[in-house]
């Protein structure tokens, strides 16, 4: 650090793997940043920081008393640890801590593997980091700060659990500094609730990372608090399009429905002209509520279908049925709301029969995308699914905090390879159409609505062509062939892609 009494904090999120995830601002560390600002700290936030940070970030690290690294995804951990080591080289006296949903259950391991780290924050970190900050700038041991694993005297100390914040309205709004250029397209993300009432076995957030004894499984900000933030973001940044990134905007019970209705009423009363997207469970969708929300700007809903065959639905603990999923999709179409579906086509024990059932569902409802159709179950270190699969003789290889596995059925392995190879060109078409729809949604005048209808039809044709290609691959795999090498499928896919690309061209 440059001298005594420096009161600066640096919060960093490692870069995302864009082959798997879309990049976004790091709302978790930005919420922590807001609490530090309330403590009087000077705070800098860096989203998507590369493992070899630029000189300006290193300069800020050298001036910081506290450096926090947030890993939303487990696969970010190797880069997060690399950043910790680099920051330690330029800031030998700073307290460096790590946290985030992706680090769940891995806290001691990260500290053991990376001596540059002083601590790891468990679960939600706003109150923990605020208290940690006070100890750091006072030069005191943070051993009394609950909610951490701490390196102390050569040993690792668990400081005890910290209850999550139940009154989310009491937290300051996330710090948005440095995002002005990113907000130039009027699109902003925000979080209005935490947790999920579901028990999906594959999910870090709902199944185990957001479980706190004695606390509600779903905690939420009031409708008024959320609309206040939207109004602020409109005034400060000109934001009109909002992606609400809650795991479940509707919460799983009557509280969430009432809050959504209150939200719509406030948006209407204040005359806010916005467009927004949400995520929720298929069992929560109601026609009247969708109509109410669409009237005040709801334009997209992400629903988690995940599978259509019984074996996978039981494995994922979805507690929903394909019929419910089909009804939810039909309801969204009838409500004139765009949607996307979460889907996990492959898992270690997949068989061709289960994949056929999955594809039959997608074809019947004309839903799916490249990323969904090739999606294979990701099993996280610490996940309860690991024990189940090991009992089924699935062998995992761990590398850089990622769990790798082979499919037990070699025909499924061949089918997966074919999907990745032959369906990949459709992703470019999907992205082109999605970007165009995003631009048109910003205005929604008569000309834009006409163009939207045309693009929606093109998007549906892209989905049909992708699924038809996938089905051809499945048929070849079922007959014992190698679908990736089937010249008829290769020619069919290439022809459809060229045809649809021409339709999308200006």
PDB file of C-alpha atoms in Angstrom, residues 65-183:
ATOM      1  CA  UNK A  65      -6.399  -2.288   2.428  1.00  0.00           C
ATOM      2  CA  UNK A  66      -9.025  -4.906   1.527  1.00  0.00           C
ATOM      3  CA  UNK A  67      -9.287  -6.898  -1.689  1.00  0.00           C
ATOM      4  CA  UNK A  68     -12.325  -9.076  -2.316  1.00  0.00           C
ATOM      5  CA  UNK A  69     -12.714 -11.615  -5.120  1.00  0.00           C
ATOM      6  CA  UNK A  70     -16.170 -12.949  -5.970  1.00  0.00           C
ATOM      7  CA  UNK A  71     -16.698 -16.219  -7.862  1.00  0.00           C
ATOM      8  CA  UNK A  72     -20.266 -16.670  -9.071  1.00  0.00           C
ATOM      9  CA  UNK A  73     -19.350 -19.938 -10.815  1.00  0.00           C
ATOM     10  CA  UNK A  74     -17.105 -22.707  -9.530  1.00  0.00           C
ATOM     11  CA  UNK A  75     -15.171 -22.749 -12.776  1.00  0.00           C
ATOM     12  CA  UNK A  76     -14.023 -19.183 -12.005  1.00  0.00           C
ATOM     13  CA  UNK A  77     -12.083 -20.328  -8.946  1.00  0.00           C
ATOM     14  CA  UNK A  78      -8.742 -21.074 -10.699  1.00  0.00           C
ATOM     15  CA  UNK A  79      -8.662 -17.546 -12.115  1.00  0.00           C
ATOM     16  CA  UNK A  80      -9.803 -16.165  -8.764  1.00  0.00           C
ATOM     17  CA  UNK A  81      -6.861 -17.832  -7.000  1.00  0.00           C
ATOM     18  CA  UNK A  82      -4.490 -16.603  -9.708  1.00  0.00           C
ATOM     19  CA  UNK A  83      -5.760 -13.074  -9.133  1.00  0.00           C
ATOM     20  CA  UNK A  84      -5.233 -13.447  -5.381  1.00  0.00           C
ATOM     21  CA  UNK A  85      -1.596 -14.424  -5.933  1.00  0.00           C
ATOM     22  CA  UNK A  86      -1.023 -11.535  -8.320  1.00  0.00           C
ATOM     23  CA  UNK A  87      -2.633  -9.037  -5.969  1.00  0.00           C
ATOM     24  CA  UNK A  88      -0.560 -10.337  -3.077  1.00  0.00           C
ATOM     25  CA  UNK A  89       2.611  -9.627  -5.069  1.00  0.00           C
ATOM     26  CA  UNK A  90       1.720  -5.932  -5.332  1.00  0.00           C
ATOM     27  CA  UNK A  91      -0.082  -5.542  -2.006  1.00  0.00           C
ATOM     28  CA  UNK A  92       1.725  -7.616   0.643  1.00  0.00           C
ATOM     29  CA  UNK A  93      -0.196  -6.123   3.569  1.00  0.00           C
ATOM     30  CA  UNK A  94      -3.756  -6.138   2.200  1.00  0.00           C
ATOM     31  CA  UNK A  95      -6.380  -8.498   3.561  1.00  0.00           C
ATOM     32  CA  UNK A  96      -7.473 -10.632   0.583  1.00  0.00           C
ATOM     33  CA  UNK A  97     -10.751 -12.502   0.873  1.00  0.00           C
ATOM     34  CA  UNK A  98     -12.791 -14.640  -1.503  1.00  0.00           C
ATOM     35  CA  UNK A  99     -16.463 -15.561  -1.675  1.00  0.00           C
ATOM     36  CA  UNK A 100     -19.426 -16.003  -3.960  1.00  0.00           C
ATOM     37  CA  UNK A 101     -21.876 -18.753  -4.765  1.00  0.00           C
ATOM     38  CA  UNK A 102     -19.316 -20.672  -6.811  1.00  0.00           C
ATOM     39  CA  UNK A 103     -17.098 -21.115  -3.768  1.00  0.00           C
ATOM     40  CA  UNK A 104     -19.733 -22.922  -1.719  1.00  0.00           C
ATOM     41  CA  UNK A 105     -18.256 -25.694   0.467  1.00  0.00           C
ATOM     42  CA  UNK A 106     -14.788 -25.079  -1.002  1.00  0.00           C
ATOM     43  CA  UNK A 107     -13.677 -22.382   1.448  1.00  0.00           C
ATOM     44  CA  UNK A 108     -11.031 -24.370   3.420  1.00  0.00           C
ATOM     45  CA  UNK A 109      -9.685 -25.956   0.271  1.00  0.00           C
ATOM     46  CA  UNK A 110      -9.151 -22.597  -1.433  1.00  0.00           C
ATOM     47  CA  UNK A 111      -7.291 -21.272   1.593  1.00  0.00           C
ATOM     48  CA  UNK A 112      -5.131 -24.388   1.751  1.00  0.00           C
ATOM     49  CA  UNK A 113      -4.241 -24.151  -1.936  1.00  0.00           C
ATOM     50  CA  UNK A 114      -3.688 -20.390  -2.071  1.00  0.00           C
ATOM     51  CA  UNK A 115      -1.552 -18.851   0.654  1.00  0.00           C
ATOM     52  CA  UNK A 116      -2.238 -15.398  -0.803  1.00  0.00           C
ATOM     53  CA  UNK A 117      -5.747 -15.555   0.675  1.00  0.00           C
ATOM     54  CA  UNK A 118      -6.375 -14.380   4.212  1.00  0.00           C
ATOM     55  CA  UNK A 119     -10.001 -15.489   4.425  1.00  0.00           C
ATOM     56  CA  UNK A 120     -13.054 -16.840   2.665  1.00  0.00           C
ATOM     57  CA  UNK A 121     -16.558 -15.469   3.226  1.00  0.00           C
ATOM     58  CA  UNK A 122     -19.414 -17.931   3.565  1.00  0.00           C
ATOM     59  CA  UNK A 123     -22.701 -17.381   1.758  1.00  0.00           C
ATOM     60  CA  UNK A 124     -23.929 -13.774   1.748  1.00  0.00           C
ATOM     61  CA  UNK A 125     -21.159 -11.347   2.537  1.00  0.00           C
ATOM     62  CA  UNK A 126     -22.501  -7.805   2.976  1.00  0.00           C
ATOM     63  CA  UNK A 127     -22.522  -7.812   6.781  1.00  0.00           C
ATOM     64  CA  UNK A 128     -19.451 -10.035   7.042  1.00  0.00           C
ATOM     65  CA  UNK A 129     -17.302  -7.813   4.819  1.00  0.00           C
ATOM     66  CA  UNK A 130     -18.502  -4.623   6.491  1.00  0.00           C
ATOM     67  CA  UNK A 131     -17.421  -5.981   9.866  1.00  0.00           C
ATOM     68  CA  UNK A 132     -14.202  -7.336   8.378  1.00  0.00           C
ATOM     69  CA  UNK A 133     -13.438  -3.887   6.956  1.00  0.00           C
ATOM     70  CA  UNK A 134     -13.756  -2.265  10.366  1.00  0.00           C
ATOM     71  CA  UNK A 135     -11.256  -4.720  11.839  1.00  0.00           C
ATOM     72  CA  UNK A 136      -8.828  -4.362   8.923  1.00  0.00           C
ATOM     73  CA  UNK A 137      -8.611  -0.581   9.034  1.00  0.00           C
ATOM     74  CA  UNK A 138      -8.328  -0.662  12.829  1.00  0.00           C
ATOM     75  CA  UNK A 139      -5.444  -3.126  12.577  1.00  0.00           C
ATOM     76  CA  UNK A 140      -7.335  -5.700  14.660  1.00  0.00           C
ATOM     77  CA  UNK A 141      -7.655  -9.445  14.236  1.00  0.00           C
ATOM     78  CA  UNK A 142     -10.899 -10.371  12.446  1.00  0.00           C
ATOM     79  CA  UNK A 143     -11.200 -13.622  14.422  1.00  0.00           C
ATOM     80  CA  UNK A 144     -14.465 -12.408  15.965  1.00  0.00           C
ATOM     81  CA  UNK A 145     -16.075 -11.732  12.561  1.00  0.00           C
ATOM     82  CA  UNK A 146     -18.597 -14.504  12.054  1.00  0.00           C
ATOM     83  CA  UNK A 147     -19.244 -16.046   8.655  1.00  0.00           C
ATOM     84  CA  UNK A 148     -15.654 -16.721   7.557  1.00  0.00           C
ATOM     85  CA  UNK A 149     -12.856 -19.198   7.280  1.00  0.00           C
ATOM     86  CA  UNK A 150      -9.761 -17.304   8.411  1.00  0.00           C
ATOM     87  CA  UNK A 151      -6.052 -17.973   8.156  1.00  0.00           C
ATOM     88  CA  UNK A 152      -4.729 -17.283  11.638  1.00  0.00           C
ATOM     89  CA  UNK A 153      -1.325 -18.231  13.016  1.00  0.00           C
ATOM     90  CA  UNK A 154      -0.731 -20.821  10.341  1.00  0.00           C
ATOM     91  CA  UNK A 155      -4.070 -22.523  11.031  1.00  0.00           C
ATOM     92  CA  UNK A 156      -7.523 -22.256   9.469  1.00  0.00           C
ATOM     93  CA  UNK A 157     -10.218 -20.991  11.801  1.00  0.00           C
ATOM     94  CA  UNK A 158     -13.955 -21.193  11.202  1.00  0.00           C
ATOM     95  CA  UNK A 159     -15.325 -18.108  12.920  1.00  0.00           C
ATOM     96  CA  UNK A 160     -18.880 -19.436  13.206  1.00  0.00           C
ATOM     97  CA  UNK A 161     -22.025 -19.140  11.110  1.00  0.00           C
ATOM     98  CA  UNK A 162     -23.705 -15.845  10.309  1.00  0.00           C
ATOM     99  CA  UNK A 163     -27.443 -15.661   9.757  1.00  0.00           C
ATOM    100  CA  UNK A 164     -28.430 -14.246   6.361  1.00  0.00           C
ATOM    101  CA  UNK A 165     -29.953 -10.816   6.023  1.00  0.00           C
ATOM    102  CA  UNK A 166     -33.705 -11.240   6.250  1.00  0.00           C
ATOM    103  CA  UNK A 167     -34.661  -7.596   5.655  1.00  0.00           C
ATOM    104  CA  UNK A 168     -33.223  -7.086   2.178  1.00  0.00           C
ATOM    105  CA  UNK A 169     -34.739  -3.589   2.023  1.00  0.00           C
ATOM    106  CA  UNK A 170     -32.267  -2.608   4.757  1.00  0.00           C
ATOM    107  CA  UNK A 171     -29.315  -3.195   2.430  1.00  0.00           C
ATOM    108  CA  UNK A 172     -28.113  -0.291   0.290  1.00  0.00           C
ATOM    109  CA  UNK A 173     -28.696  -0.500  -3.451  1.00  0.00           C
ATOM    110  CA  UNK A 174     -25.826  -2.120  -5.375  1.00  0.00           C
ATOM    111  CA  UNK A 175     -22.987   0.217  -6.309  1.00  0.00           C
ATOM    112  CA  UNK A 176     -23.123   0.826 -10.071  1.00  0.00           C
ATOM    113  CA  UNK A 177     -19.954   2.865 -10.508  1.00  0.00           C
ATOM    114  CA  UNK A 178     -17.943   2.166 -13.662  1.00  0.00           C
ATOM    115  CA  UNK A 179     -20.884   0.693 -15.575  1.00  0.00           C
ATOM    116  CA  UNK A 180     -21.847   3.819 -17.503  1.00  0.00           C
ATOM    117  CA  UNK A 181     -20.564   2.531 -20.851  1.00  0.00           C
ATOM    118  CA  UNK A 182     -22.150  -0.894 -20.327  1.00  0.00           C
ATOM    119  CA  UNK A 183     -25.505   0.761 -19.608  1.00  0.00           C
TER     120      UNK A 183
END
